C-alpha cells in the first residue's frame, strides 16, 4: 500500500525540501529491493530517515575530496582530484550505503560509525513528490517537525 510522508530537514535538498509531501511504496515484498539511485525511507536506530541509495551489496564506495565514487565511477559526474585523501568502504551483503543529496547538511553513511543500512531496515521507496509549500524566494523554514509520518 502506498504511503504519504512529509519531509523534515534539508538533507535531500535540492531534490526534496522540508515540508515536501512524498508518495512512497513499500519494499521487501516478493524480493523487491531498492536500486542504486532510489530515494528510500528507512530506520536508522530510533530515527526514520530519507536518503538516496548510493552503494549496493558488493560495491566499492569511495569518498574523495567530499565527492562519492561507486566502483570507480563518480556519482556526480565530475573527475577525481589527483592526490586527494580517499576513504573507502566495501558494502557488505544485504546492506546499502546511503547518502543525502545535500552533503553539507546530511547525516548519512559518510559520517556514521556503522555506515551500512541493512536491507531489512528499508521501509519504502519514494515514487514521486506530490507537493511542497509555496515559499517566498529566500525563505528557509526554521523549525523541524517531529510528528509521525515525517522523515529527516
Short mmCIF file of C-alpha atoms in Angstrom, two decimals, residues 29-145:
data_model
loop_
_atom_site.label_atom_id
_atom_site.label_comp_id
_atom_site.label_asym_id
_atom_site.label_seq_id
_atom_site.Cartn_x
_atom_site.Cartn_y
_atom_site.Cartn_z
CA UNK A 29 7.67 -7.95 -0.88
CA UNK A 30 8.34 -10.66 -3.45
CA UNK A 31 12.07 -9.96 -3.31
CA UNK A 32 11.71 -6.33 -4.45
CA UNK A 33 14.83 -4.41 -3.44
CA UNK A 34 15.99 -0.84 -3.77
CA UNK A 35 18.17 0.04 -6.75
CA UNK A 36 21.13 2.39 -6.91
CA UNK A 37 19.81 5.93 -7.19
CA UNK A 38 16.46 5.22 -5.50
CA UNK A 39 15.42 7.56 -2.70
CA UNK A 40 14.21 5.45 0.22
CA UNK A 41 12.81 5.78 3.73
CA UNK A 42 14.47 3.57 6.35
CA UNK A 43 15.06 3.16 10.06
CA UNK A 44 18.48 4.12 11.41
CA UNK A 45 18.50 3.44 15.13
CA UNK A 46 15.44 5.21 16.53
CA UNK A 47 15.22 7.65 13.61
CA UNK A 48 13.33 7.39 10.36
CA UNK A 49 15.39 8.85 7.53
CA UNK A 50 15.18 9.62 3.82
CA UNK A 51 18.32 9.18 1.70
CA UNK A 52 19.50 8.05 -1.72
CA UNK A 53 20.84 4.51 -2.20
CA UNK A 54 24.42 5.00 -3.42
CA UNK A 55 26.05 1.64 -2.77
CA UNK A 56 24.59 -1.85 -3.22
CA UNK A 57 25.89 -5.11 -1.74
CA UNK A 58 29.43 -5.75 -3.03
CA UNK A 59 30.01 -2.19 -4.29
CA UNK A 60 33.21 -0.30 -3.54
CA UNK A 61 32.27 3.21 -2.36
CA UNK A 62 34.94 5.91 -2.16
CA UNK A 63 34.75 9.38 -0.65
CA UNK A 64 37.37 11.61 -2.23
CA UNK A 65 37.60 15.37 -1.67
CA UNK A 66 33.96 15.37 -0.50
CA UNK A 67 32.66 13.53 -3.58
CA UNK A 68 31.42 9.95 -3.88
CA UNK A 69 32.58 7.33 -6.36
CA UNK A 70 30.98 3.89 -6.73
CA UNK A 71 33.04 1.14 -8.35
CA UNK A 72 35.35 3.85 -9.70
CA UNK A 73 32.56 5.91 -11.29
CA UNK A 74 31.72 9.40 -9.98
CA UNK A 75 28.24 9.82 -8.52
CA UNK A 76 28.14 13.49 -9.58
CA UNK A 77 29.88 13.06 -12.97
CA UNK A 78 32.98 15.04 -12.00
CA UNK A 79 36.54 13.76 -12.32
CA UNK A 80 38.82 12.66 -9.49
CA UNK A 81 41.12 15.07 -7.65
CA UNK A 82 44.70 13.78 -8.01
CA UNK A 83 46.37 13.22 -4.64
CA UNK A 84 43.22 13.77 -2.57
CA UNK A 85 42.64 11.71 0.58
CA UNK A 86 40.23 8.86 -0.14
CA UNK A 87 38.15 6.90 2.34
CA UNK A 88 36.79 3.56 1.08
CA UNK A 89 34.07 1.11 2.07
CA UNK A 90 33.06 -2.27 0.63
CA UNK A 91 29.28 -2.64 1.06
CA UNK A 92 28.55 -5.99 2.72
CA UNK A 93 25.84 -8.35 1.50
CA UNK A 94 22.28 -7.43 2.50
CA UNK A 95 23.25 -3.78 3.14
CA UNK A 96 23.19 -0.39 1.43
CA UNK A 97 25.36 2.74 1.57
CA UNK A 98 23.13 5.84 1.85
CA UNK A 99 23.78 9.50 1.10
CA UNK A 100 21.74 12.67 1.20
CA UNK A 101 21.71 14.93 -1.85
CA UNK A 102 22.93 17.85 0.29
CA UNK A 103 26.26 16.59 1.70
CA UNK A 104 26.83 19.72 3.82
CA UNK A 105 23.68 19.02 5.87
CA UNK A 106 23.22 15.27 5.53
CA UNK A 107 23.69 12.81 8.40
CA UNK A 108 24.40 9.68 6.33
CA UNK A 109 26.72 6.73 5.64
CA UNK A 110 29.65 9.07 5.00
CA UNK A 111 29.76 10.04 8.70
CA UNK A 112 28.16 7.17 10.63
CA UNK A 113 30.32 4.88 12.77
CA UNK A 114 28.46 1.95 11.17
CA UNK A 115 28.00 3.21 7.60
CA UNK A 116 25.78 0.43 6.25
CA UNK A 117 21.99 0.17 6.37
CA UNK A 118 20.58 -3.37 6.44
CA UNK A 119 18.26 -4.13 3.53
CA UNK A 120 15.56 -5.10 6.06
CA UNK A 121 15.62 -1.57 7.54
CA UNK A 122 14.38 -0.03 4.29
CA UNK A 123 10.63 0.54 4.50
CA UNK A 124 9.60 2.38 1.34
CA UNK A 125 10.91 3.90 -1.87
CA UNK A 126 9.89 7.40 -2.95
CA UNK A 127 7.92 7.29 -6.18
CA UNK A 128 7.17 10.99 -6.56
CA UNK A 129 6.93 14.39 -4.96
CA UNK A 130 3.31 15.41 -4.74
CA UNK A 131 3.63 18.93 -3.48
CA UNK A 132 5.61 21.28 -1.39
CA UNK A 133 4.78 24.54 0.30
CA UNK A 134 4.87 27.72 -1.67
CA UNK A 135 7.79 29.68 -0.31
CA UNK A 136 8.84 33.24 -0.94
CA UNK A 137 12.24 33.50 -2.56
CA UNK A 138 15.00 33.16 0.02
CA UNK A 139 12.69 31.75 2.72
CA UNK A 140 14.12 28.90 4.82
CA UNK A 141 11.95 27.07 7.37
CA UNK A 142 13.44 27.41 10.87
CA UNK A 143 11.74 24.66 12.83
CA UNK A 144 11.66 20.94 12.19
CA UNK A 145 8.51 18.92 12.67
#
